[in-house]
JSON list of C-alpha atoms in Angstrom, two decimals:
[
{"chain": "A", "resi": 1, "resn": "MET", "atom": "CA", "xyz": [-49.49, 41.91, -74.17]},
{"chain": "A", "resi": 2, "resn": "ASP", "atom": "CA", "xyz": [-51.74, 44.95, -73.69]},
{"chain": "A", "resi": 3, "resn": "GLY", "atom": "CA", "xyz": [-53.12, 43.63, -70.40]},
{"chain": "A", "resi": 4, "resn": "GLY", "atom": "CA", "xyz": [-56.69, 44.09, -71.62]},
{"chain": "A", "resi": 5, "resn": "LYS", "atom": "CA", "xyz": [-56.11, 47.66, -72.83]},
{"chain": "A", "resi": 6, "resn": "PRO", "atom": "CA", "xyz": [-58.38, 48.67, -75.74]},
{"chain": "A", "resi": 7, "resn": "SER", "atom": "CA", "xyz": [-56.77, 48.43, -79.14]},
{"chain": "A", "resi": 8, "resn": "LEU", "atom": "CA", "xyz": [-55.78, 51.54, -81.10]},
{"chain": "A", "resi": 9, "resn": "SER", "atom": "CA", "xyz": [-58.82, 51.10, -83.35]},
{"chain": "A", "resi": 10, "resn": "GLU", "atom": "CA", "xyz": [-61.13, 50.88, -80.34]},
{"chain": "A", "resi": 11, "resn": "ARG", "atom": "CA", "xyz": [-59.65, 54.06, -78.84]},
{"chain": "A", "resi": 12, "resn": "MET", "atom": "CA", "xyz": [-60.20, 56.00, -82.07]},
{"chain": "A", "resi": 13, "resn": "VAL", "atom": "CA", "xyz": [-63.87, 55.15, -82.54]},
{"chain": "A", "resi": 14, "resn": "ASP", "atom": "CA", "xyz": [-66.68, 56.96, -80.71]},
{"chain": "A", "resi": 15, "resn": "LYS", "atom": "CA", "xyz": [-69.89, 55.60, -79.19]},
{"chain": "A", "resi": 16, "resn": "GLU", "atom": "CA", "xyz": [-71.64, 55.78, -82.57]},
{"chain": "A", "resi": 17, "resn": "LYS", "atom": "CA", "xyz": [-68.92, 53.55, -84.08]},
{"chain": "A", "resi": 18, "resn": "ARG", "atom": "CA", "xyz": [-67.53, 56.41, -86.15]},
{"chain": "A", "resi": 19, "resn": "TYR", "atom": "CA", "xyz": [-63.84, 56.99, -86.73]},
{"chain": "A", "resi": 20, "resn": "HIS", "atom": "CA", "xyz": [-62.36, 60.47, -86.80]},
{"chain": "A", "resi": 21, "resn": "PHE", "atom": "CA", "xyz": [-60.30, 61.55, -89.80]},
{"chain": "A", "resi": 22, "resn": "ALA", "atom": "CA", "xyz": [-58.28, 64.63, -90.68]},
{"chain": "A", "resi": 23, "resn": "ALA", "atom": "CA", "xyz": [-57.26, 65.86, -94.13]},
{"chain": "A", "resi": 24, "resn": "LEU", "atom": "CA", "xyz": [-53.71, 67.22, -93.81]},
{"chain": "A", "resi": 25, "resn": "ARG", "atom": "CA", "xyz": [-51.56, 69.47, -95.96]},
{"chain": "A", "resi": 26, "resn": "PHE", "atom": "CA", "xyz": [-47.81, 69.21, -95.40]},
{"chain": "A", "resi": 27, "resn": "PHE", "atom": "CA", "xyz": [-47.00, 72.81, -96.21]},
{"chain": "A", "resi": 28, "resn": "GLU", "atom": "CA", "xyz": [-43.29, 72.57, -95.30]},
{"chain": "A", "resi": 29, "resn": "ASP", "atom": "CA", "xyz": [-42.58, 69.86, -97.89]},
{"chain": "A", "resi": 30, "resn": "GLU", "atom": "CA", "xyz": [-42.54, 71.27, -101.40]},
{"chain": "A", "resi": 31, "resn": "ASN", "atom": "CA", "xyz": [-42.75, 67.75, -102.86]},
{"chain": "A", "resi": 32, "resn": "ILE", "atom": "CA", "xyz": [-46.24, 67.09, -101.44]},
{"chain": "A", "resi": 33, "resn": "SER", "atom": "CA", "xyz": [-47.56, 70.50, -100.35]},
{"chain": "A", "resi": 34, "resn": "ASP", "atom": "CA", "xyz": [-49.94, 70.69, -103.32]},
{"chain": "A", "resi": 35, "resn": "ARG", "atom": "CA", "xyz": [-51.99, 67.71, -102.09]},
{"chain": "A", "resi": 36, "resn": "ILE", "atom": "CA", "xyz": [-53.98, 66.69, -99.02]},
{"chain": "A", "resi": 37, "resn": "TYR", "atom": "CA", "xyz": [-53.72, 63.34, -97.26]},
{"chain": "A", "resi": 38, "resn": "TRP", "atom": "CA", "xyz": [-56.25, 61.63, -95.00]},
{"chain": "A", "resi": 39, "resn": "TYR", "atom": "CA", "xyz": [-55.21, 60.38, -91.56]},
{"chain": "A", "resi": 40, "resn": "LEU", "atom": "CA", "xyz": [-56.92, 58.73, -88.62]},
{"chain": "A", "resi": 41, "resn": "CYS", "atom": "CA", "xyz": [-57.01, 60.96, -85.57]},
{"chain": "A", "resi": 42, "resn": "PRO", "atom": "CA", "xyz": [-57.04, 59.63, -81.96]},
{"chain": "A", "resi": 43, "resn": "PHE", "atom": "CA", "xyz": [-57.94, 63.02, -80.45]},
{"chain": "A", "resi": 44, "resn": "PRO", "atom": "CA", "xyz": [-60.25, 65.97, -81.34]},
{"chain": "A", "resi": 45, "resn": "LEU", "atom": "CA", "xyz": [-59.00, 68.40, -83.99]},
{"chain": "A", "resi": 46, "resn": "ARG", "atom": "CA", "xyz": [-60.27, 71.57, -85.62]},
{"chain": "A", "resi": 47, "resn": "GLU", "atom": "CA", "xyz": [-59.63, 72.96, -89.07]},
{"chain": "A", "resi": 48, "resn": "GLY", "atom": "CA", "xyz": [-56.58, 75.21, -89.07]},
{"chain": "A", "resi": 49, "resn": "GLU", "atom": "CA", "xyz": [-54.76, 73.40, -86.25]},
{"chain": "A", "resi": 50, "resn": "ARG", "atom": "CA", "xyz": [-51.23, 72.13, -86.79]},
{"chain": "A", "resi": 51, "resn": "VAL", "atom": "CA", "xyz": [-50.20, 68.55, -86.17]},
{"chain": "A", "resi": 52, "resn": "LEU", "atom": "CA", "xyz": [-47.29, 66.15, -86.63]},
{"chain": "A", "resi": 53, "resn": "ALA", "atom": "CA", "xyz": [-47.93, 63.06, -88.74]},
{"chain": "A", "resi": 54, "resn": "PRO", "atom": "CA", "xyz": [-45.86, 60.28, -90.36]},
{"chain": "A", "resi": 55, "resn": "VAL", "atom": "CA", "xyz": [-44.89, 60.60, -94.02]},
{"chain": "A", "resi": 56, "resn": "GLY", "atom": "CA", "xyz": [-43.23, 58.18, -96.44]},
{"chain": "A", "resi": 57, "resn": "TYR", "atom": "CA", "xyz": [-41.98, 54.62, -96.08]},
{"chain": "A", "resi": 58, "resn": "ARG", "atom": "CA", "xyz": [-39.90, 55.52, -93.00]},
{"chain": "A", "resi": 59, "resn": "ASP", "atom": "CA", "xyz": [-42.83, 57.37, -91.39]},
{"chain": "A", "resi": 60, "resn": "GLY", "atom": "CA", "xyz": [-40.77, 60.45, -90.56]},
{"chain": "A", "resi": 61, "resn": "LEU", "atom": "CA", "xyz": [-42.84, 63.01, -88.67]},
{"chain": "A", "resi": 62, "resn": "GLN", "atom": "CA", "xyz": [-43.64, 66.22, -90.54]},
{"chain": "A", "resi": 63, "resn": "LEU", "atom": "CA", "xyz": [-45.66, 69.32, -89.75]},
{"chain": "A", "resi": 64, "resn": "ALA", "atom": "CA", "xyz": [-49.08, 69.66, -91.36]},
{"chain": "A", "resi": 65, "resn": "CYS", "atom": "CA", "xyz": [-52.13, 71.90, -91.25]},
{"chain": "A", "resi": 66, "resn": "VAL", "atom": "CA", "xyz": [-55.58, 70.40, -90.76]},
{"chain": "A", "resi": 67, "resn": "GLU", "atom": "CA", "xyz": [-57.64, 71.29, -93.85]},
{"chain": "A", "resi": 68, "resn": "ARG", "atom": "CA", "xyz": [-60.76, 69.32, -92.95]},
{"chain": "A", "resi": 69, "resn": "VAL", "atom": "CA", "xyz": [-62.11, 67.01, -90.24]},
{"chain": "A", "resi": 70, "resn": "TYR", "atom": "CA", "xyz": [-64.55, 64.18, -90.89]},
{"chain": "A", "resi": 71, "resn": "SER", "atom": "CA", "xyz": [-66.23, 61.44, -88.85]},
{"chain": "A", "resi": 72, "resn": "ALA", "atom": "CA", "xyz": [-67.67, 58.29, -90.39]},
{"chain": "A", "resi": 73, "resn": "PRO", "atom": "CA", "xyz": [-68.00, 54.52, -89.92]},
{"chain": "A", "resi": 74, "resn": "ALA", "atom": "CA", "xyz": [-65.22, 52.39, -91.36]},
{"chain": "A", "resi": 75, "resn": "GLU", "atom": "CA", "xyz": [-67.16, 51.60, -94.54]},
{"chain": "A", "resi": 76, "resn": "GLN", "atom": "CA", "xyz": [-67.33, 55.34, -95.34]},
{"chain": "A", "resi": 77, "resn": "ALA", "atom": "CA", "xyz": [-63.69, 56.11, -94.59]},
{"chain": "A", "resi": 78, "resn": "PRO", "atom": "CA", "xyz": [-62.03, 58.60, -96.99]},
{"chain": "A", "resi": 79, "resn": "TYR", "atom": "CA", "xyz": [-59.09, 56.21, -97.45]},
{"chain": "A", "resi": 80, "resn": "ASP", "atom": "CA", "xyz": [-58.54, 52.45, -97.24]},
{"chain": "A", "resi": 81, "resn": "MET", "atom": "CA", "xyz": [-58.60, 51.61, -93.52]},
{"chain": "A", "resi": 82, "resn": "ARG", "atom": "CA", "xyz": [-55.96, 48.90, -94.06]},
{"chain": "A", "resi": 83, "resn": "PHE", "atom": "CA", "xyz": [-53.35, 51.47, -95.02]},
{"chain": "A", "resi": 84, "resn": "ILE", "atom": "CA", "xyz": [-54.37, 54.78, -93.45]},
{"chain": "A", "resi": 85, "resn": "LYS", "atom": "CA", "xyz": [-51.85, 56.25, -91.00]},
{"chain": "A", "resi": 86, "resn": "ARG", "atom": "CA", "xyz": [-52.65, 58.18, -87.82]},
{"chain": "A", "resi": 87, "resn": "VAL", "atom": "CA", "xyz": [-51.79, 61.65, -86.59]},
{"chain": "A", "resi": 88, "resn": "ALA", "atom": "CA", "xyz": [-48.95, 61.45, -84.03]},
{"chain": "A", "resi": 89, "resn": "ALA", "atom": "CA", "xyz": [-49.62, 64.59, -81.95]},
{"chain": "A", "resi": 90, "resn": "LYS", "atom": "CA", "xyz": [-50.72, 68.18, -81.99]},
{"chain": "A", "resi": 91, "resn": "TYR", "atom": "CA", "xyz": [-47.81, 70.46, -82.82]},
{"chain": "A", "resi": 92, "resn": "GLY", "atom": "CA", "xyz": [-46.20, 71.73, -79.61]},
{"chain": "A", "resi": 93, "resn": "ALA", "atom": "CA", "xyz": [-47.96, 69.15, -77.40]},
{"chain": "A", "resi": 94, "resn": "ARG", "atom": "CA", "xyz": [-44.89, 67.74, -75.64]},
{"chain": "A", "resi": 95, "resn": "LYS", "atom": "CA", "xyz": [-46.21, 67.59, -72.07]},
{"chain": "A", "resi": 96, "resn": "LEU", "atom": "CA", "xyz": [-47.76, 64.51, -70.47]},
{"chain": "A", "resi": 97, "resn": "PRO", "atom": "CA", "xyz": [-49.80, 65.87, -67.54]},
{"chain": "A", "resi": 98, "resn": "LEU", "atom": "CA", "xyz": [-49.71, 64.11, -64.18]},
{"chain": "A", "resi": 99, "resn": "GLY", "atom": "CA", "xyz": [-51.42, 65.04, -60.92]},
{"chain": "A", "resi": 100, "resn": "GLY", "atom": "CA", "xyz": [-48.25, 66.39, -59.32]},
{"chain": "A", "resi": 101, "resn": "GLY", "atom": "CA", "xyz": [-46.59, 67.80, -62.43]},
{"chain": "A", "resi": 102, "resn": "PHE", "atom": "CA", "xyz": [-45.81, 66.51, -65.89]},
{"chain": "A", "resi": 103, "resn": "CYS", "atom": "CA", "xyz": [-43.38, 64.58, -68.07]},
{"chain": "A", "resi": 104, "resn": "THR", "atom": "CA", "xyz": [-41.85, 66.03, -71.21]},
{"chain": "A", "resi": 105, "resn": "GLU", "atom": "CA", "xyz": [-41.68, 64.14, -74.50]},
{"chain": "A", "resi": 106, "resn": "PHE", "atom": "CA", "xyz": [-38.50, 63.84, -76.53]},
{"chain": "A", "resi": 107, "resn": "GLY", "atom": "CA", "xyz": [-40.79, 63.74, -79.59]},
{"chain": "A", "resi": 108, "resn": "GLY", "atom": "CA", "xyz": [-41.88, 66.75, -81.63]},
{"chain": "A", "resi": 109, "resn": "VAL", "atom": "CA", "xyz": [-38.50, 68.53, -81.93]},
{"chain": "A", "resi": 110, "resn": "ARG", "atom": "CA", "xyz": [-37.28, 69.58, -85.38]},
{"chain": "A", "resi": 111, "resn": "TYR", "atom": "CA", "xyz": [-34.09, 67.83, -86.46]},
{"chain": "A", "resi": 112, "resn": "ASP", "atom": "CA", "xyz": [-33.85, 68.87, -90.11]},
{"chain": "A", "resi": 113, "resn": "SER", "atom": "CA", "xyz": [-35.58, 71.21, -92.54]},
{"chain": "A", "resi": 114, "resn": "LYS", "atom": "CA", "xyz": [-38.93, 69.41, -92.38]},
{"chain": "A", "resi": 115, "resn": "ARG", "atom": "CA", "xyz": [-38.80, 66.47, -89.95]},
{"chain": "A", "resi": 116, "resn": "TYR", "atom": "CA", "xyz": [-39.40, 66.09, -86.21]},
{"chain": "A", "resi": 117, "resn": "THR", "atom": "CA", "xyz": [-38.35, 63.55, -83.58]},
{"chain": "A", "resi": 118, "resn": "ARG", "atom": "CA", "xyz": [-40.65, 60.61, -82.87]},
{"chain": "A", "resi": 119, "resn": "PHE", "atom": "CA", "xyz": [-43.02, 60.26, -79.91]},
{"chain": "A", "resi": 120, "resn": "GLY", "atom": "CA", "xyz": [-43.29, 57.34, -77.52]},
{"chain": "A", "resi": 121, "resn": "SER", "atom": "CA", "xyz": [-39.61, 56.41, -77.04]},
{"chain": "A", "resi": 122, "resn": "PHE", "atom": "CA", "xyz": [-38.34, 58.70, -74.26]},
{"chain": "A", "resi": 123, "resn": "LEU", "atom": "CA", "xyz": [-39.74, 61.02, -71.58]},
{"chain": "A", "resi": 124, "resn": "TYR", "atom": "CA", "xyz": [-38.09, 63.05, -68.85]},
{"chain": "A", "resi": 125, "resn": "SER", "atom": "CA", "xyz": [-39.28, 64.64, -65.62]},
{"chain": "A", "resi": 126, "resn": "ASP", "atom": "CA", "xyz": [-37.82, 66.46, -62.61]},
{"chain": "A", "resi": 127, "resn": "ASN", "atom": "CA", "xyz": [-39.41, 63.97, -60.22]},
{"chain": "A", "resi": 128, "resn": "LEU", "atom": "CA", "xyz": [-42.26, 61.51, -59.80]},
{"chain": "A", "resi": 129, "resn": "ARG", "atom": "CA", "xyz": [-43.24, 62.26, -56.22]},
{"chain": "A", "resi": 130, "resn": "GLU", "atom": "CA", "xyz": [-46.79, 61.81, -54.97]},
{"chain": "A", "resi": 131, "resn": "LEU", "atom": "CA", "xyz": [-47.99, 59.90, -58.01]},
{"chain": "A", "resi": 132, "resn": "SER", "atom": "CA", "xyz": [-51.62, 58.87, -57.79]},
{"chain": "A", "resi": 133, "resn": "ARG", "atom": "CA", "xyz": [-52.99, 55.59, -59.09]},
{"chain": "A", "resi": 134, "resn": "SER", "atom": "CA", "xyz": [-54.38, 57.46, -62.09]},
{"chain": "A", "resi": 135, "resn": "ASP", "atom": "CA", "xyz": [-50.93, 58.99, -62.76]},
{"chain": "A", "resi": 136, "resn": "VAL", "atom": "CA", "xyz": [-49.39, 55.54, -62.87]},
{"chain": "A", "resi": 137, "resn": "ASP", "atom": "CA", "xyz": [-52.18, 54.41, -65.19]},
{"chain": "A", "resi": 138, "resn": "VAL", "atom": "CA", "xyz": [-51.36, 57.35, -67.49]},
{"chain": "A", "resi": 139, "resn": "LEU", "atom": "CA", "xyz": [-47.70, 56.32, -67.63]},
{"chain": "A", "resi": 140, "resn": "LYS", "atom": "CA", "xyz": [-48.56, 52.69, -68.34]},
{"chain": "A", "resi": 141, "resn": "GLU", "atom": "CA", "xyz": [-51.13, 53.64, -70.95]},
{"chain": "A", "resi": 142, "resn": "TYR", "atom": "CA", "xyz": [-48.50, 55.81, -72.62]},
{"chain": "A", "resi": 143, "resn": "GLY", "atom": "CA", "xyz": [-46.20, 52.80, -72.84]},
{"chain": "A", "resi": 144, "resn": "VAL", "atom": "CA", "xyz": [-43.65, 53.55, -70.10]},
{"chain": "A", "resi": 145, "resn": "THR", "atom": "CA", "xyz": [-41.92, 50.29, -69.17]},
{"chain": "A", "resi": 146, "resn": "ALA", "atom": "CA", "xyz": [-38.91, 51.59, -67.20]},
{"chain": "A", "resi": 147, "resn": "VAL", "atom": "CA", "xyz": [-37.78, 54.62, -65.21]},
{"chain": "A", "resi": 148, "resn": "VAL", "atom": "CA", "xyz": [-34.09, 55.59, -65.13]},
{"chain": "A", "resi": 149, "resn": "ASP", "atom": "CA", "xyz": [-33.06, 57.59, -62.07]},
{"chain": "A", "resi": 150, "resn": "MET", "atom": "CA", "xyz": [-29.29, 58.00, -61.58]},
{"chain": "A", "resi": 151, "resn": "ARG", "atom": "CA", "xyz": [-29.79, 59.55, -58.13]},
{"chain": "A", "resi": 152, "resn": "ASP", "atom": "CA", "xyz": [-31.72, 56.81, -56.30]},
{"chain": "A", "resi": 153, "resn": "SER", "atom": "CA", "xyz": [-31.20, 53.16, -55.50]},
{"chain": "A", "resi": 154, "resn": "GLY", "atom": "CA", "xyz": [-33.93, 51.64, -57.65]},
{"chain": "A", "resi": 155, "resn": "GLY", "atom": "CA", "xyz": [-37.19, 49.89, -56.81]},
{"chain": "A", "resi": 156, "resn": "GLU", "atom": "CA", "xyz": [-40.45, 50.25, -58.67]},
{"chain": "A", "resi": 157, "resn": "ILE", "atom": "CA", "xyz": [-43.42, 52.56, -59.14]},
{"chain": "A", "resi": 158, "resn": "ALA", "atom": "CA", "xyz": [-46.60, 50.49, -59.06]},
{"chain": "A", "resi": 159, "resn": "GLY", "atom": "CA", "xyz": [-45.06, 47.80, -61.22]},
{"chain": "A", "resi": 160, "resn": "ILE", "atom": "CA", "xyz": [-42.84, 50.01, -63.37]},
{"chain": "A", "resi": 161, "resn": "PRO", "atom": "CA", "xyz": [-39.19, 49.25, -62.53]},
{"chain": "A", "resi": 162, "resn": "VAL", "atom": "CA", "xyz": [-36.98, 52.15, -61.43]},
{"chain": "A", "resi": 163, "resn": "LEU", "atom": "CA", "xyz": [-33.40, 51.46, -62.49]},
{"chain": "A", "resi": 164, "resn": "ARG", "atom": "CA", "xyz": [-30.24, 53.07, -61.19]},
{"chain": "A", "resi": 165, "resn": "PHE", "atom": "CA", "xyz": [-27.12, 53.49, -63.33]},
{"chain": "A", "resi": 166, "resn": "SER", "atom": "CA", "xyz": [-23.96, 55.08, -61.97]},
{"chain": "A", "resi": 167, "resn": "ASP", "atom": "CA", "xyz": [-22.72, 55.69, -65.51]},
{"chain": "A", "resi": 168, "resn": "ALA", "atom": "CA", "xyz": [-24.63, 57.59, -68.20]},
{"chain": "A", "resi": 169, "resn": "SER", "atom": "CA", "xyz": [-23.27, 55.33, -70.91]},
{"chain": "A", "resi": 170, "resn": "ASP", "atom": "CA", "xyz": [-24.82, 52.31, -69.17]},
{"chain": "A", "resi": 171, "resn": "ALA", "atom": "CA", "xyz": [-28.14, 54.15, -68.92]},
{"chain": "A", "resi": 172, "resn": "LEU", "atom": "CA", "xyz": [-28.13, 54.93, -72.63]},
{"chain": "A", "resi": 173, "resn": "ASN", "atom": "CA", "xyz": [-27.14, 51.36, -73.50]},
{"chain": "A", "resi": 174, "resn": "PHE", "atom": "CA", "xyz": [-30.18, 50.18, -71.55]},
{"chain": "A", "resi": 175, "resn": "ALA", "atom": "CA", "xyz": [-32.48, 52.75, -73.17]},
{"chain": "A", "resi": 176, "resn": "ALA", "atom": "CA", "xyz": [-31.36, 51.70, -76.65]},
{"chain": "A", "resi": 177, "resn": "LYS", "atom": "CA", "xyz": [-32.44, 48.10, -76.01]},
{"chain": "A", "resi": 178, "resn": "GLU", "atom": "CA", "xyz": [-35.66, 48.72, -74.05]},
{"chain": "A", "resi": 179, "resn": "LYS", "atom": "CA", "xyz": [-38.73, 48.02, -76.21]},
{"chain": "A", "resi": 180, "resn": "GLY", "atom": "CA", "xyz": [-41.08, 50.35, -74.34]},
{"chain": "A", "resi": 181, "resn": "CYS", "atom": "CA", "xyz": [-40.90, 54.03, -73.49]},
{"chain": "A", "resi": 182, "resn": "VAL", "atom": "CA", "xyz": [-38.10, 54.99, -71.05]},
{"chain": "A", "resi": 183, "resn": "LEU", "atom": "CA", "xyz": [-38.62, 57.81, -68.55]},
{"chain": "A", "resi": 184, "resn": "PHE", "atom": "CA", "xyz": [-35.47, 59.65, -67.39]},
{"chain": "A", "resi": 185, "resn": "LEU", "atom": "CA", "xyz": [-35.57, 61.50, -64.06]},
{"chain": "A", "resi": 186, "resn": "GLY", "atom": "CA", "xyz": [-33.81, 64.52, -62.59]},
{"chain": "A", "resi": 187, "resn": "SER", "atom": "CA", "xyz": [-30.92, 66.62, -63.88]},
{"chain": "A", "resi": 188, "resn": "ALA", "atom": "CA", "xyz": [-29.41, 63.55, -65.53]},
{"chain": "A", "resi": 189, "resn": "GLY", "atom": "CA", "xyz": [-32.63, 63.28, -67.50]},
{"chain": "A", "resi": 190, "resn": "VAL", "atom": "CA", "xyz": [-32.14, 66.79, -68.87]},
{"chain": "A", "resi": 191, "resn": "ALA", "atom": "CA", "xyz": [-28.56, 65.94, -69.79]},
{"chain": "A", "resi": 192, "resn": "VAL", "atom": "CA", "xyz": [-29.73, 62.80, -71.60]},
{"chain": "A", "resi": 193, "resn": "CYS", "atom": "CA", "xyz": [-32.33, 64.91, -73.38]},
{"chain": "A", "resi": 194, "resn": "VAL", "atom": "CA", "xyz": [-29.66, 67.31, -74.61]},
{"chain": "A", "resi": 195, "resn": "TYR", "atom": "CA", "xyz": [-27.41, 64.48, -75.73]},
{"chain": "A", "resi": 196, "resn": "LEU", "atom": "CA", "xyz": [-30.14, 62.62, -77.63]},
{"chain": "A", "resi": 197, "resn": "PHE", "atom": "CA", "xyz": [-31.42, 65.76, -79.35]},
{"chain": "A", "resi": 198, "resn": "ARG", "atom": "CA", "xyz": [-27.94, 66.46, -80.66]},
{"chain": "A", "resi": 199, "resn": "LEU", "atom": "CA", "xyz": [-27.54, 62.80, -81.66]},
{"chain": "A", "resi": 200, "resn": "ALA", "atom": "CA", "xyz": [-30.76, 63.09, -83.69]},
{"chain": "A", "resi": 201, "resn": "GLY", "atom": "CA", "xyz": [-29.35, 66.11, -85.50]},
{"chain": "A", "resi": 202, "resn": "CYS", "atom": "CA", "xyz": [-31.28, 68.88, -83.74]},
{"chain": "A", "resi": 203, "resn": "SER", "atom": "CA", "xyz": [-29.59, 72.28, -83.85]},
{"chain": "A", "resi": 204, "resn": "ARG", "atom": "CA", "xyz": [-28.23, 73.86, -80.69]},
{"chain": "A", "resi": 205, "resn": "GLU", "atom": "CA", "xyz": [-31.07, 76.41, -80.85]},
{"chain": "A", "resi": 206, "resn": "GLU", "atom": "CA", "xyz": [-33.74, 73.70, -81.03]},
{"chain": "A", "resi": 207, "resn": "THR", "atom": "CA", "xyz": [-32.02, 71.74, -78.25]},
{"chain": "A", "resi": 208, "resn": "VAL", "atom": "CA", "xyz": [-31.89, 74.73, -75.89]},
{"chain": "A", "resi": 209, "resn": "LYS", "atom": "CA", "xyz": [-35.51, 75.64, -76.65]},
{"chain": "A", "resi": 210, "resn": "SER", "atom": "CA", "xyz": [-36.75, 72.08, -76.14]},
{"chain": "A", "resi": 211, "resn": "SER", "atom": "CA", "xyz": [-34.74, 71.12, -73.06]},
{"chain": "A", "resi": 212, "resn": "ALA", "atom": "CA", "xyz": [-34.09, 74.44, -71.27]},
{"chain": "A", "resi": 213, "resn": "SER", "atom": "CA", "xyz": [-30.41, 73.51, -71.26]},
{"chain": "A", "resi": 214, "resn": "GLY", "atom": "CA", "xyz": [-27.55, 74.20, -73.59]},
{"chain": "A", "resi": 215, "resn": "GLY", "atom": "CA", "xyz": [-25.03, 71.59, -72.55]},
{"chain": "A", "resi": 216, "resn": "SER", "atom": "CA", "xyz": [-24.50, 68.01, -71.54]},
{"chain": "A", "resi": 217, "resn": "TYR", "atom": "CA", "xyz": [-23.27, 67.06, -68.06]},
{"chain": "A", "resi": 218, "resn": "PHE", "atom": "CA", "xyz": [-21.70, 63.67, -68.63]},
{"chain": "A", "resi": 219, "resn": "CYS", "atom": "CA", "xyz": [-19.14, 61.88, -70.74]},
{"chain": "A", "resi": 220, "resn": "THR", "atom": "CA", "xyz": [-20.49, 59.49, -73.38]},
{"chain": "A", "resi": 221, "resn": "GLU", "atom": "CA", "xyz": [-17.25, 58.48, -75.07]},
{"chain": "A", "resi": 222, "resn": "ASN", "atom": "CA", "xyz": [-17.75, 54.79, -74.25]},
{"chain": "A", "resi": 223, "resn": "ILE", "atom": "CA", "xyz": [-21.08, 54.33, -76.01]},
{"chain": "A", "resi": 224, "resn": "PRO", "atom": "CA", "xyz": [-20.76, 51.67, -78.76]},
{"chain": "A", "resi": 225, "resn": "PRO", "atom": "CA", "xyz": [-21.69, 52.66, -82.34]},
{"chain": "A", "resi": 226, "resn": "ASP", "atom": "CA", "xyz": [-24.53, 50.09, -82.38]},
{"chain": "A", "resi": 227, "resn": "THR", "atom": "CA", "xyz": [-26.07, 51.77, -79.34]},
{"chain": "A", "resi": 228, "resn": "LEU", "atom": "CA", "xyz": [-25.83, 55.20, -80.96]},
{"chain": "A", "resi": 229, "resn": "ARG", "atom": "CA", "xyz": [-27.53, 53.89, -84.08]},
{"chain": "A", "resi": 230, "resn": "ALA", "atom": "CA", "xyz": [-30.31, 52.27, -82.03]},
{"chain": "A", "resi": 231, "resn": "LEU", "atom": "CA", "xyz": [-30.93, 55.45, -80.01]},
{"chain": "A", "resi": 232, "resn": "ARG", "atom": "CA", "xyz": [-31.04, 57.57, -83.16]},
{"chain": "A", "resi": 233, "resn": "ALA", "atom": "CA", "xyz": [-33.43, 55.14, -84.83]},
{"chain": "A", "resi": 234, "resn": "LYS", "atom": "CA", "xyz": [-35.84, 55.57, -81.91]},
{"chain": "A", "resi": 235, "resn": "LEU", "atom": "CA", "xyz": [-35.86, 59.33, -82.44]},
{"chain": "A", "resi": 236, "resn": "ILE", "atom": "CA", "xyz": [-35.98, 59.83, -86.20]}
]
């Protein structure tokens, strides 16, 4: 299924077979702000940095401050490795760099008093011109399984299908069912971004700040309730 890609555990261990851990304090949540919680970390962190990490049985993303960092083999882990969760992203890190530009994550946007949208479901970009082989590898490694471009006629990008929908509702119906990460392209991608942020419950201020747009450019009246619930579940 991974096509030979290293597992998550393999990607989080260094050459000395040590895992990297971070002790987090969720300072925005008064119910747990008096404690610290250990997480696995798939990227370097320093004390004092802010991150987003899953909390609770629904794994909603919340903002935390790194109180301590620690590296050790599995047998010296600060928490049971069978149950430890992992840091989702650095706070504010919503860009996926590519050689000719970048993609922007729908994850990491506040949608209520203490929770943020999930990573890994949706991306958007102005264009994907002049992608190198390494750029395509980055997209595949990130989990992108489909590109939605409402301007072009379809095709593929080095094995990733590019799909064309003349109707935004059809595009969103597809995105709700797709198991991997969906990348939206062009101005329609920004409009989708706006729509999904509002569907997740993000305020107008957060939506404008996160998408550089204050409005939606298409009609979505024909989207079935099941599709709306599936899209929202991918974000929160």
